[in-house]
Short mmCIF file of C-alpha atoms in Angstrom, two decimals:
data_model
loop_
_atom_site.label_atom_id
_atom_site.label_comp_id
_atom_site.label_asym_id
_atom_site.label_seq_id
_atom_site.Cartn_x
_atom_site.Cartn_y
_atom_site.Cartn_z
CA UNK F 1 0.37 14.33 12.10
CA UNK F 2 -0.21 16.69 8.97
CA UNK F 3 -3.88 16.78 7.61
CA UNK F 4 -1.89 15.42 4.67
CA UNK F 5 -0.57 12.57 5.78
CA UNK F 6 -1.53 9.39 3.67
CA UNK F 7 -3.40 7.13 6.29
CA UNK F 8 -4.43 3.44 5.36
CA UNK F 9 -7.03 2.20 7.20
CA UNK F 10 -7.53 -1.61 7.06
CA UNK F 11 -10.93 -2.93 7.98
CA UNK F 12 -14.32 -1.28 7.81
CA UNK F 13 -16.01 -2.37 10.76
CA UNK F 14 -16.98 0.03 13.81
CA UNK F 15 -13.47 0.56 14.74
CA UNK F 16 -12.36 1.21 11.48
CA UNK F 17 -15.20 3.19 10.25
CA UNK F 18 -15.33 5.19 13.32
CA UNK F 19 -12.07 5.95 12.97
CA UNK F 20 -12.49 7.23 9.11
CA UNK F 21 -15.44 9.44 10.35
CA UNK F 22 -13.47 11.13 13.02
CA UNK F 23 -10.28 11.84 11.25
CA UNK F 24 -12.39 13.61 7.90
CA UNK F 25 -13.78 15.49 10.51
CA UNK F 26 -10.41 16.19 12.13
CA UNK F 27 -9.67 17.47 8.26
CA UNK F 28 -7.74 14.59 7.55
CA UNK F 29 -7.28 14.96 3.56
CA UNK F 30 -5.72 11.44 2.55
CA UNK F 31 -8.06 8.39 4.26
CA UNK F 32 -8.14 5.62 2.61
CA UNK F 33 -10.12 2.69 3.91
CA UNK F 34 -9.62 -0.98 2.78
CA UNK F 35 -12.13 -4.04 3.24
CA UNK F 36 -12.99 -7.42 1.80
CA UNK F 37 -16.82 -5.86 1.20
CA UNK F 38 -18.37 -2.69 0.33
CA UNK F 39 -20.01 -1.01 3.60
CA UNK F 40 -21.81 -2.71 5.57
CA UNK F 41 -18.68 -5.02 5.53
CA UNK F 42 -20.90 -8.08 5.71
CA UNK F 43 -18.33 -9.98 7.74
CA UNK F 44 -17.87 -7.55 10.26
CA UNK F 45 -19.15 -8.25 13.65
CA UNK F 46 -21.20 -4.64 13.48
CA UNK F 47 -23.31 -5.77 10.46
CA UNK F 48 -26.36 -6.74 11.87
CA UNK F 49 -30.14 -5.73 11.64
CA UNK F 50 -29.54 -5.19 15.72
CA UNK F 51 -27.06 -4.43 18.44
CA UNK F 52 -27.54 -3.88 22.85
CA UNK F 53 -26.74 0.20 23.25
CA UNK F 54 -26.26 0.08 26.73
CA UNK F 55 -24.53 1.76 30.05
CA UNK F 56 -24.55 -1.09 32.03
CA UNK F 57 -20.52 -2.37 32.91
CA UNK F 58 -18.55 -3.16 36.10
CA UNK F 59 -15.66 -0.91 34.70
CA UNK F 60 -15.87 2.79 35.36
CA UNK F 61 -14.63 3.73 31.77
CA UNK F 62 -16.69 1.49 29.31
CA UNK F 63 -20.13 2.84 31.52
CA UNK F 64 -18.84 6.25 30.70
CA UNK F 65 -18.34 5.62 26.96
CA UNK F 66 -21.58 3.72 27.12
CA UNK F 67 -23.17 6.82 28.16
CA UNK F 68 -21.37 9.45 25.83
CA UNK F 69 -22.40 6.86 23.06
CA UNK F 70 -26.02 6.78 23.99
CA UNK F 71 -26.01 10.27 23.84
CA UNK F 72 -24.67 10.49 20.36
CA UNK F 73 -27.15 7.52 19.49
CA UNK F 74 -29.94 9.62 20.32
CA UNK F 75 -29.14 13.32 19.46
CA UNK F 76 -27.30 12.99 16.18
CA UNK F 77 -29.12 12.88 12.82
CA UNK F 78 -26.93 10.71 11.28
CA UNK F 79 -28.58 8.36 13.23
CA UNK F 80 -32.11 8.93 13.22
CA UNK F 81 -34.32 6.63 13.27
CA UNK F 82 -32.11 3.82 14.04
CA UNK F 83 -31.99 3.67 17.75
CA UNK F 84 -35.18 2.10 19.83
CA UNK F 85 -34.97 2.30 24.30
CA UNK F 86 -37.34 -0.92 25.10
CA UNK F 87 -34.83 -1.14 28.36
CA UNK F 88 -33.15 -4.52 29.09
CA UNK F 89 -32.91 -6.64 31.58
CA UNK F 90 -29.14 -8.07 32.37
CA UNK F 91 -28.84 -11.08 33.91
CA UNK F 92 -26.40 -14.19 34.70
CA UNK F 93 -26.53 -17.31 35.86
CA UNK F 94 -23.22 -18.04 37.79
CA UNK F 95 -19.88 -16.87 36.25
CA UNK F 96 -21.05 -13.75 35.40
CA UNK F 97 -22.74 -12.66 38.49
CA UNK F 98 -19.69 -10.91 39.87
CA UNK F 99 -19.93 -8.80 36.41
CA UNK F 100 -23.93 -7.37 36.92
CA UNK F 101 -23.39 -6.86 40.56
CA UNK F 102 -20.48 -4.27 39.31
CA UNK F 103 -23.03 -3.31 36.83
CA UNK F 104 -25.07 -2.30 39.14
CA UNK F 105 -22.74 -0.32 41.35
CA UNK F 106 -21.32 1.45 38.56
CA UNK F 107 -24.45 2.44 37.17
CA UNK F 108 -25.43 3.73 40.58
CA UNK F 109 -22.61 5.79 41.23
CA UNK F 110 -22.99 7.29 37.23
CA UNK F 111 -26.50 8.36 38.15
CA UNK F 112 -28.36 6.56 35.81
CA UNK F 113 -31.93 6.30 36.78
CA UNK F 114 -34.46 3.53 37.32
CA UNK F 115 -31.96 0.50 37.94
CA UNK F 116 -34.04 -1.90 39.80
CA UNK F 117 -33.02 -5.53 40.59
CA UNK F 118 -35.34 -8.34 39.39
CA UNK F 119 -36.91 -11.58 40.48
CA UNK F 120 -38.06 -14.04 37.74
CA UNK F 121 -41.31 -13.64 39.18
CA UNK F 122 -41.14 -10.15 39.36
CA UNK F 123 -40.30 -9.84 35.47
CA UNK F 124 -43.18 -12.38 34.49
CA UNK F 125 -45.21 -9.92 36.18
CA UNK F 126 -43.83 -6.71 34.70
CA UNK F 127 -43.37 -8.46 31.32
CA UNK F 128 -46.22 -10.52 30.96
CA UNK F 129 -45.19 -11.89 27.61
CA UNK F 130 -42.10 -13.97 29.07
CA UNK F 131 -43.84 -16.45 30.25
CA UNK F 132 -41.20 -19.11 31.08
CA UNK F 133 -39.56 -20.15 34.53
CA UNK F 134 -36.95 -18.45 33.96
CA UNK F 135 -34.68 -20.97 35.66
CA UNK F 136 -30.55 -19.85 35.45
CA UNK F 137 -31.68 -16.34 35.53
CA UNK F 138 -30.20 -15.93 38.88
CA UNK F 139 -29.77 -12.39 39.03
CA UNK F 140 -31.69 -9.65 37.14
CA UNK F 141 -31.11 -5.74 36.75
CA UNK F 142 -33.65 -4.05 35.00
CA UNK F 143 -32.32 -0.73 32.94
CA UNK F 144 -35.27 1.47 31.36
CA UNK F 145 -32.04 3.52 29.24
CA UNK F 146 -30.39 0.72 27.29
CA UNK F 147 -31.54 0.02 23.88
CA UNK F 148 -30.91 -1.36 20.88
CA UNK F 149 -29.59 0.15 17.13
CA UNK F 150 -30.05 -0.77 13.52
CA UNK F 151 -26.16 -1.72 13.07
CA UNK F 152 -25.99 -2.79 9.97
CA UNK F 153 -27.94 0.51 8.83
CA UNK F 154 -25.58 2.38 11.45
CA UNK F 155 -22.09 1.62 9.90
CA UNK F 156 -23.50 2.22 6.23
CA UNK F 157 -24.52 5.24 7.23
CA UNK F 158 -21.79 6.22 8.77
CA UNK F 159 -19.60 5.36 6.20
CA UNK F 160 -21.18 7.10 3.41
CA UNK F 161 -20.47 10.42 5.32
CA UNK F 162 -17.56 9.31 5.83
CA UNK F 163 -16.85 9.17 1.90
CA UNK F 164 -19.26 11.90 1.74
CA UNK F 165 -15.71 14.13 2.74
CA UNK F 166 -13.74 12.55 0.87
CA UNK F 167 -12.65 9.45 2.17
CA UNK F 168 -11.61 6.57 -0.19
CA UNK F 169 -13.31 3.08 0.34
CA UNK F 170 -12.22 -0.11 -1.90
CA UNK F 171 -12.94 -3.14 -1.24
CA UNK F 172 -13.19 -6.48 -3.24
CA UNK F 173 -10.18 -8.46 -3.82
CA UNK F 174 -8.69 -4.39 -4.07
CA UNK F 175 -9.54 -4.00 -0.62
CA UNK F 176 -9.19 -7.54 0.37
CA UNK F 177 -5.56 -7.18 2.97
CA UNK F 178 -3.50 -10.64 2.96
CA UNK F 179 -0.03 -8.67 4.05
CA UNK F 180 0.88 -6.29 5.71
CA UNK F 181 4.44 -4.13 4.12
CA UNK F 182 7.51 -3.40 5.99
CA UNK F 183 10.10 -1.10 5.18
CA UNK F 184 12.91 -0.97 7.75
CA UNK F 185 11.07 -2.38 10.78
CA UNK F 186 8.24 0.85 9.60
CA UNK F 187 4.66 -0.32 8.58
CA UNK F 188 4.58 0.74 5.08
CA UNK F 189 1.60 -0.51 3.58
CA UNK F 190 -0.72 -3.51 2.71
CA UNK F 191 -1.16 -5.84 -0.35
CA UNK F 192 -4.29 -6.64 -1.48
CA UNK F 193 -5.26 -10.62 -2.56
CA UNK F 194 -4.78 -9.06 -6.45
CA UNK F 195 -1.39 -7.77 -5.49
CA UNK F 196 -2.40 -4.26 -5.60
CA UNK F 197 -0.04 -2.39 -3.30
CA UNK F 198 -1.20 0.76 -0.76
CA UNK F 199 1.96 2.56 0.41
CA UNK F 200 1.00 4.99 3.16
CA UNK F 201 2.50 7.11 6.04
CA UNK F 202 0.26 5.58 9.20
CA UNK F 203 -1.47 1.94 8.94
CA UNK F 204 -4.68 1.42 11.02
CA UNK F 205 -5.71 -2.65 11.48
CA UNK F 206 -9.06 -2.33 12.60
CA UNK F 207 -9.89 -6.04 11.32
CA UNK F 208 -11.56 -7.42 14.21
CA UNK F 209 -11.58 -10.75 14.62
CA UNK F 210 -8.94 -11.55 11.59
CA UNK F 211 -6.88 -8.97 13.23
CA UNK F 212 -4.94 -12.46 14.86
CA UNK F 213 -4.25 -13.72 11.65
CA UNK F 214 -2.11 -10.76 10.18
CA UNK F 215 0.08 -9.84 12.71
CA UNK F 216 1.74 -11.40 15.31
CA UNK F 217 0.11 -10.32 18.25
CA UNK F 218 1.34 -12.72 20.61
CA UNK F 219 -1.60 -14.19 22.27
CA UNK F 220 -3.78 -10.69 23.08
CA UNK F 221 -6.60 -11.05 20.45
CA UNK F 222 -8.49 -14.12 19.65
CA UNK F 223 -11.61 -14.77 17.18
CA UNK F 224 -13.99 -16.38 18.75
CA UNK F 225 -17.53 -16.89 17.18
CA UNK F 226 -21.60 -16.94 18.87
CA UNK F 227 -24.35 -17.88 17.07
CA UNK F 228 -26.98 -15.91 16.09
CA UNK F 229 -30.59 -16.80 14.67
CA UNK F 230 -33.52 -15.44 13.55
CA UNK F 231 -37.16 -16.54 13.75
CA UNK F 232 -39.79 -15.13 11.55
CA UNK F 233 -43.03 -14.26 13.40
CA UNK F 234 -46.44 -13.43 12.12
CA UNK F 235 -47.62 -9.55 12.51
CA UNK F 236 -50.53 -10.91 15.17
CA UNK F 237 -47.02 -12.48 16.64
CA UNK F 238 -45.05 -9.26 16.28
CA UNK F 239 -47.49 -7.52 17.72
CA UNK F 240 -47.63 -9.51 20.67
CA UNK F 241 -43.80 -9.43 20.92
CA UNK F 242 -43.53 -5.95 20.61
CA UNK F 243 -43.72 -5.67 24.55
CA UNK F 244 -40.42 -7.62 24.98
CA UNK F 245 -37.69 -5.87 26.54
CA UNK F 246 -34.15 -6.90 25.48
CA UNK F 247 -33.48 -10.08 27.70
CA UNK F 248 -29.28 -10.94 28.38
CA UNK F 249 -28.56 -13.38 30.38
CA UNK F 250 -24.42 -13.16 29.42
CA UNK F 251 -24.74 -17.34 30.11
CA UNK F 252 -27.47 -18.68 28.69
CA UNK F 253 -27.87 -16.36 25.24
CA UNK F 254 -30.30 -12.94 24.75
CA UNK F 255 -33.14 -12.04 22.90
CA UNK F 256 -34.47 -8.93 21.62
CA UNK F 257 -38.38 -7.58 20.32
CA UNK F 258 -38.97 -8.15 16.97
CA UNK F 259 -37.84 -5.49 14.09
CA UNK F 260 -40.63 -4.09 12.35
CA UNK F 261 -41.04 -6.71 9.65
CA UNK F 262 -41.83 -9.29 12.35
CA UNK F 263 -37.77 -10.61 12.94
CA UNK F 264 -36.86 -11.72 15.98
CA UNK F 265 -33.15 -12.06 17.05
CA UNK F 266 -31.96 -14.39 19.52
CA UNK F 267 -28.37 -15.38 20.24
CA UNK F 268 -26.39 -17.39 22.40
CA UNK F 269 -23.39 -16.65 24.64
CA UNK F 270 -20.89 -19.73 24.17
CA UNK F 271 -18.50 -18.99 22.31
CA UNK F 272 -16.28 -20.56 19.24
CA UNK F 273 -12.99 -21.09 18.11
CA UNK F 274 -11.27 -22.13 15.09
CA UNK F 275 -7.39 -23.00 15.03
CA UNK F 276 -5.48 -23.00 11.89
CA UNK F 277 -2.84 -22.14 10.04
CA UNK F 278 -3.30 -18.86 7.93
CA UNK F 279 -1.71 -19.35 4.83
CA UNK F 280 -0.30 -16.35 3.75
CA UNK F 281 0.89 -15.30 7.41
CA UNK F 282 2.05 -18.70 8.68
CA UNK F 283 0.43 -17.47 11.74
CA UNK F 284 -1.42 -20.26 13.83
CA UNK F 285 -4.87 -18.67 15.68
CA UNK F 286 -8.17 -19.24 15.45
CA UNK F 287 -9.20 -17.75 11.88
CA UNK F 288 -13.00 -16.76 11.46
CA UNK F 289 -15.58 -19.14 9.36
CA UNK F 290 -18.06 -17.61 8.16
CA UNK F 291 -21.28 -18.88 6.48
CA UNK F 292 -20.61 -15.55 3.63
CA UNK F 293 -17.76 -17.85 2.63
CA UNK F 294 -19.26 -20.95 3.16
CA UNK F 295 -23.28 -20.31 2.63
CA UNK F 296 -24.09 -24.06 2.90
CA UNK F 297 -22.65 -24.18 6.54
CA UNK F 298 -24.93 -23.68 9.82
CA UNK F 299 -24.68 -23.50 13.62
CA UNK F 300 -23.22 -26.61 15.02
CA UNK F 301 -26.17 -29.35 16.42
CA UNK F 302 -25.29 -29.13 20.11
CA UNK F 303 -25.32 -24.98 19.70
CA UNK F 304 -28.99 -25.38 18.14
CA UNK F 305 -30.16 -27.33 21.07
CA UNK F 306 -28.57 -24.76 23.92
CA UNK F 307 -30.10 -22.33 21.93
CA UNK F 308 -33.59 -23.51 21.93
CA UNK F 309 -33.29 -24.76 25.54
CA UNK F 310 -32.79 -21.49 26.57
CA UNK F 311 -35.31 -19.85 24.29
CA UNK F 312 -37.78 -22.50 26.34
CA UNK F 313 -36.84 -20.74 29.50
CA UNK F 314 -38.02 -17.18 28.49
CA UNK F 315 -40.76 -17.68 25.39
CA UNK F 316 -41.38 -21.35 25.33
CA UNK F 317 -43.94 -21.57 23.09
CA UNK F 318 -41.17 -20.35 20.34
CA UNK F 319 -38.73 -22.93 21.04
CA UNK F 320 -39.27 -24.92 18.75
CA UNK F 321 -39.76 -22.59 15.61
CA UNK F 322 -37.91 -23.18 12.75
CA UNK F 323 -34.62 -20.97 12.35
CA UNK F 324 -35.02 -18.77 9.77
CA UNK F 325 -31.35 -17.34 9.45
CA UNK F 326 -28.46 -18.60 11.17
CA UNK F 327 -24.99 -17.01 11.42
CA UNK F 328 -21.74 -17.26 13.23
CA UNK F 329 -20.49 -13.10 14.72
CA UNK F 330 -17.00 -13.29 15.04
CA UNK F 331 -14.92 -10.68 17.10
CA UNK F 332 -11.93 -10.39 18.12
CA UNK F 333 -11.49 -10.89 22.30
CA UNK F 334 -8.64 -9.50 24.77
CA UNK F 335 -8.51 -11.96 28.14
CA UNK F 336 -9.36 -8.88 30.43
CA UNK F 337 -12.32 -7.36 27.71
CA UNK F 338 -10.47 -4.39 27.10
CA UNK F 339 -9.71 -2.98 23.67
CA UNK F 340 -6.12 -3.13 22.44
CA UNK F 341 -6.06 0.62 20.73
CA UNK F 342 -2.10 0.76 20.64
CA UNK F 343 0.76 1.63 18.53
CA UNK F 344 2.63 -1.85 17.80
CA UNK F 345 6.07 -1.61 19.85
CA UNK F 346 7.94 -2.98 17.33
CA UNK F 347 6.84 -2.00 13.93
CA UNK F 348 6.63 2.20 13.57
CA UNK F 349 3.65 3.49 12.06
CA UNK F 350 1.49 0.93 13.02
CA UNK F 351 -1.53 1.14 14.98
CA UNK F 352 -3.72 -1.49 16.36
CA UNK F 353 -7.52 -0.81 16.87
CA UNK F 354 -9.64 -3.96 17.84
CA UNK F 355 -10.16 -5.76 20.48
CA UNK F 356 -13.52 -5.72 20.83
CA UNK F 357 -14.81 -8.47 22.54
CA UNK F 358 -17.95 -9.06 21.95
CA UNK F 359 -19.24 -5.65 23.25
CA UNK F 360 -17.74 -2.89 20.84
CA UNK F 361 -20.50 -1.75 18.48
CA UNK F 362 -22.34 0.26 20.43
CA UNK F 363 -19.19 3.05 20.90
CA UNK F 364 -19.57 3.25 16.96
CA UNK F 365 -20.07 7.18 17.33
CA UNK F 366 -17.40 7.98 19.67
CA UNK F 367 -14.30 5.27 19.45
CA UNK F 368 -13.10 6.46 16.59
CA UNK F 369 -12.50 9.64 18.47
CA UNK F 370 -10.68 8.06 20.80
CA UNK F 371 -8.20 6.23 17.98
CA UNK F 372 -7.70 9.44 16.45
CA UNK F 373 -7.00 11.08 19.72
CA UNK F 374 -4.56 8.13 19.90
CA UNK F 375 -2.81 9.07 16.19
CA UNK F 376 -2.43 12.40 17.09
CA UNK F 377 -0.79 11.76 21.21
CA UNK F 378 -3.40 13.26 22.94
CA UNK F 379 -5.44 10.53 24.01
CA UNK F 380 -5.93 10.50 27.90
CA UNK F 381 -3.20 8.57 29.78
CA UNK F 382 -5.74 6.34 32.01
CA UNK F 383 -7.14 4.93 28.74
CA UNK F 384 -4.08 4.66 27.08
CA UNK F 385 -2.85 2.58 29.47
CA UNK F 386 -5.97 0.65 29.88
CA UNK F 387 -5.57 -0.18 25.86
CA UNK F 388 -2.34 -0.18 25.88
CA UNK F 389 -0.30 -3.46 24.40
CA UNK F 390 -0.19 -6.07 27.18
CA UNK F 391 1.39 -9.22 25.74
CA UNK F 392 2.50 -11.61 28.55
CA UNK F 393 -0.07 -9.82 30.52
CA UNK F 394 -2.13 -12.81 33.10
CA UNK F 395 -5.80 -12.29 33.64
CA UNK F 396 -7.60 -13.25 36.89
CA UNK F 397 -10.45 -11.30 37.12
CA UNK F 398 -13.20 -12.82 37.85
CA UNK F 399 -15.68 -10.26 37.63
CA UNK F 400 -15.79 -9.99 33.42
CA UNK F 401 -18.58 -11.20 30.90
CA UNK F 402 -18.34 -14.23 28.88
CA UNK F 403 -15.77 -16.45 31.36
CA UNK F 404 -17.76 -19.96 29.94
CA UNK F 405 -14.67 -21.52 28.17
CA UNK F 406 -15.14 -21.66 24.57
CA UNK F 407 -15.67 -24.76 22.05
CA UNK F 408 -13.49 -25.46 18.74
CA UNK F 409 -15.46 -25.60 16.08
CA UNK F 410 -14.13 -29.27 14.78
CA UNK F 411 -15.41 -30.23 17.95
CA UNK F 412 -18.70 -29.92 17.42
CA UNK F 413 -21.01 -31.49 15.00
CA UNK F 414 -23.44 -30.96 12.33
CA UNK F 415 -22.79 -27.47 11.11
CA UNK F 416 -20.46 -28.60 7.95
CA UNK F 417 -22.46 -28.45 4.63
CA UNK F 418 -21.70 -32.21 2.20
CA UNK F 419 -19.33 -29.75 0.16
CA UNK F 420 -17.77 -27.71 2.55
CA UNK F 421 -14.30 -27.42 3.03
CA UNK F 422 -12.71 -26.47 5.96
#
């Protein structure tokens, strides 16, 4: 590519912003970036006051990103401040136990230091504040290097130096993407929902979990939703909470220490669908709901109850605290957990870059690098085949995160608001 070449990038979550930061630095002179909302895209999956920076993966190459990221996390100024090492303690109950004993043996064989596997009774007595039983906590690896970032604060940041060098954001119904324009089988360009039309030489879709519903992607990608909540403690509370390690159990939800202002995050791991029809693509997929667009919403009843059953098995005594903020995080998810960072095989000048089920934030200073790498041919043939597109491709791994079979939406109950509509 020419550092002149007009490149439209659609979506300014971590992929897309990433991407932005990387090619300005690359002395890219025509980026434009297009989203729905100004940055911190409030939609995207990577706005939120707190994300798991962490090493810990059965597959070789995400434990290596993991650890170039956590290096940029904590050396680079642009992110000062916003990056906290309470260590976390990974844990499953049954379908995921194949994933943390890879964990484990890739973590080992990477060198990183202090791994130690856990008893319940062992991290009651480590951890004095969890003071539940603990019970579906099956296996346990404690990790003293993984952490947790500011993410919200992280992709705002990292956008304004982005446009800092001269990289164009819009966003409103101007930056809002319903189509996608073809010229002769080429990618041309996007419209906007106030018909404003970007012409450019190379597209980037880094929409996450609406990436489904504007292309065709044949089955690779869906948007699946988990609930998040907050509780707000007391500072004698926070205080007392501020000993909490991050606790993941990839089954039965995780839960971090509280942020300085006495929030405390906890979030479980089934996730959501939604199937409809998109009505400007035509395409049928499960299509994000979000409480931004409908504010009256709120997590389904039988979510609510999981998620305070499990809260009872690691803090009890907060189980039964009123929810202070509740949101559905969608993302978009591959079937094997791998990205799909691709040029489309049929339409020219399109790239993909999503894909990031559920566990792509915390690459935020380095993917982008490895998109742009991508652009320009150069990106290393093991992980371009990795991310490669795979449509057709069948999955039977069991040794990945997340393998409890999601819930539709419309098949649960109590999250609609009297005047929502669906």
């Amino acid at each position: 590519m020419q550092k002149d070449t007009k490149i439209l990038i659609i979506g300014a979550g971590a992929f897309g912003t990433s991407t932005a930061y990387h090619l300005s630095q690359r002395g890219y002179t025509s980026i434009r970036v297009l989203d729905r909302y100004p940055p911190p895209s409030c939609e995207a999956a990577s706005t939120d006051i707190s994300k798991i920076i962490r090493s810990d993966y059965n597959e070789p190459l995400y434990a290596r990103l993991g650890l170039e990221s956590i290096e940029a996390w904590s050396s680079w100024d642009l992110f000062k401040g916003l990056y906290k090492v309470p260590g976390w303690i990974l844990s499953a109950n049954n379908l995921s136990v194949p994933f943390v004993e890879g964990s484990i043996e890739t973590c080992t064989r990477l060198g990183v230091k202090g791994l130690e596997v856990l008893t319940p009774e062992k991290i009651r007595e480590r951890f004095p504040v969890i003071t539940g039983e603990m019970d579906g906590w099956n296996i346990n690896v404690w990790n003293p290097t993984a952490g947790w970032a500011k993410a919200g604060e992280a992709l705002e940041r990292m956008a304004r130096a982005t446009m800092g060098r001269g990289v164009e954001y819009i966003s409103g119904d101007k930056g809002y993407v319903r189509k996608l324009q073809f010229k002769n089988g080429e990618c041309a360009g996007a419209i906007t929902a106030d018909g404003s039309v970007y012409e450019a030489d190379i597209v980037v879709l880094a929409t996450g979990a609406w990436t489904p519903s504007l292309v065709d992607l044949q089955g690779q990608l869906t948007a699946k939703g988990h609930s998040v909540a907050h509780i707000k403690l007391t500072p004698a509370e926070t205080e007392h909470y501020s000993k909490l390690p991050i606790v993941d159990n990839l089954e039965l939800g995780y839960f971090f220490p509280p942020q300085e202002d006495g929030t405390f995050k906890l979030a479980h791991s089934q996730f959501i669908t939604n199937t409809r029809r998109d009505s400007t693509s035509g395409i049928t997929t499960s299509i994000p709901h979000t409480f931004v667009q409908s504010p009256g919403d709120k997590i389904p009843v039988e979510i609510e109850r999981t998620m305070r059953r499990n809260l009872r098995r690691v803090l009890p005594e907060l189980a039964d605290r009123q929810f202070s903020y509740m949101r559905l995080c969608w993302d978009a998810d591959t079937a094997d957990r791998h990205f799909l960072v691709t040029p489309h095989p049929n339409h020219k000048k399109l790239f993909l870059a999503a894909g990031g089920s559920a566990h792509g934030f915390k690459f935020l200073p380095v993917i982008g690098k490895y998109v742009a790498d991508l652009m320009e041919g150069q990106l290393e043939e093991s992980i371009r085949k990795v991310w490669q597109w795979r449509a057709g491709q069948v999955q039977t791994a069991r040794n990945l995160a997340h393998l409890d079979p999601e819930t539709e939406l419309n098949d649960l109950t109590g999250w609609k608001a009297p005047t929502s509509k669906l």
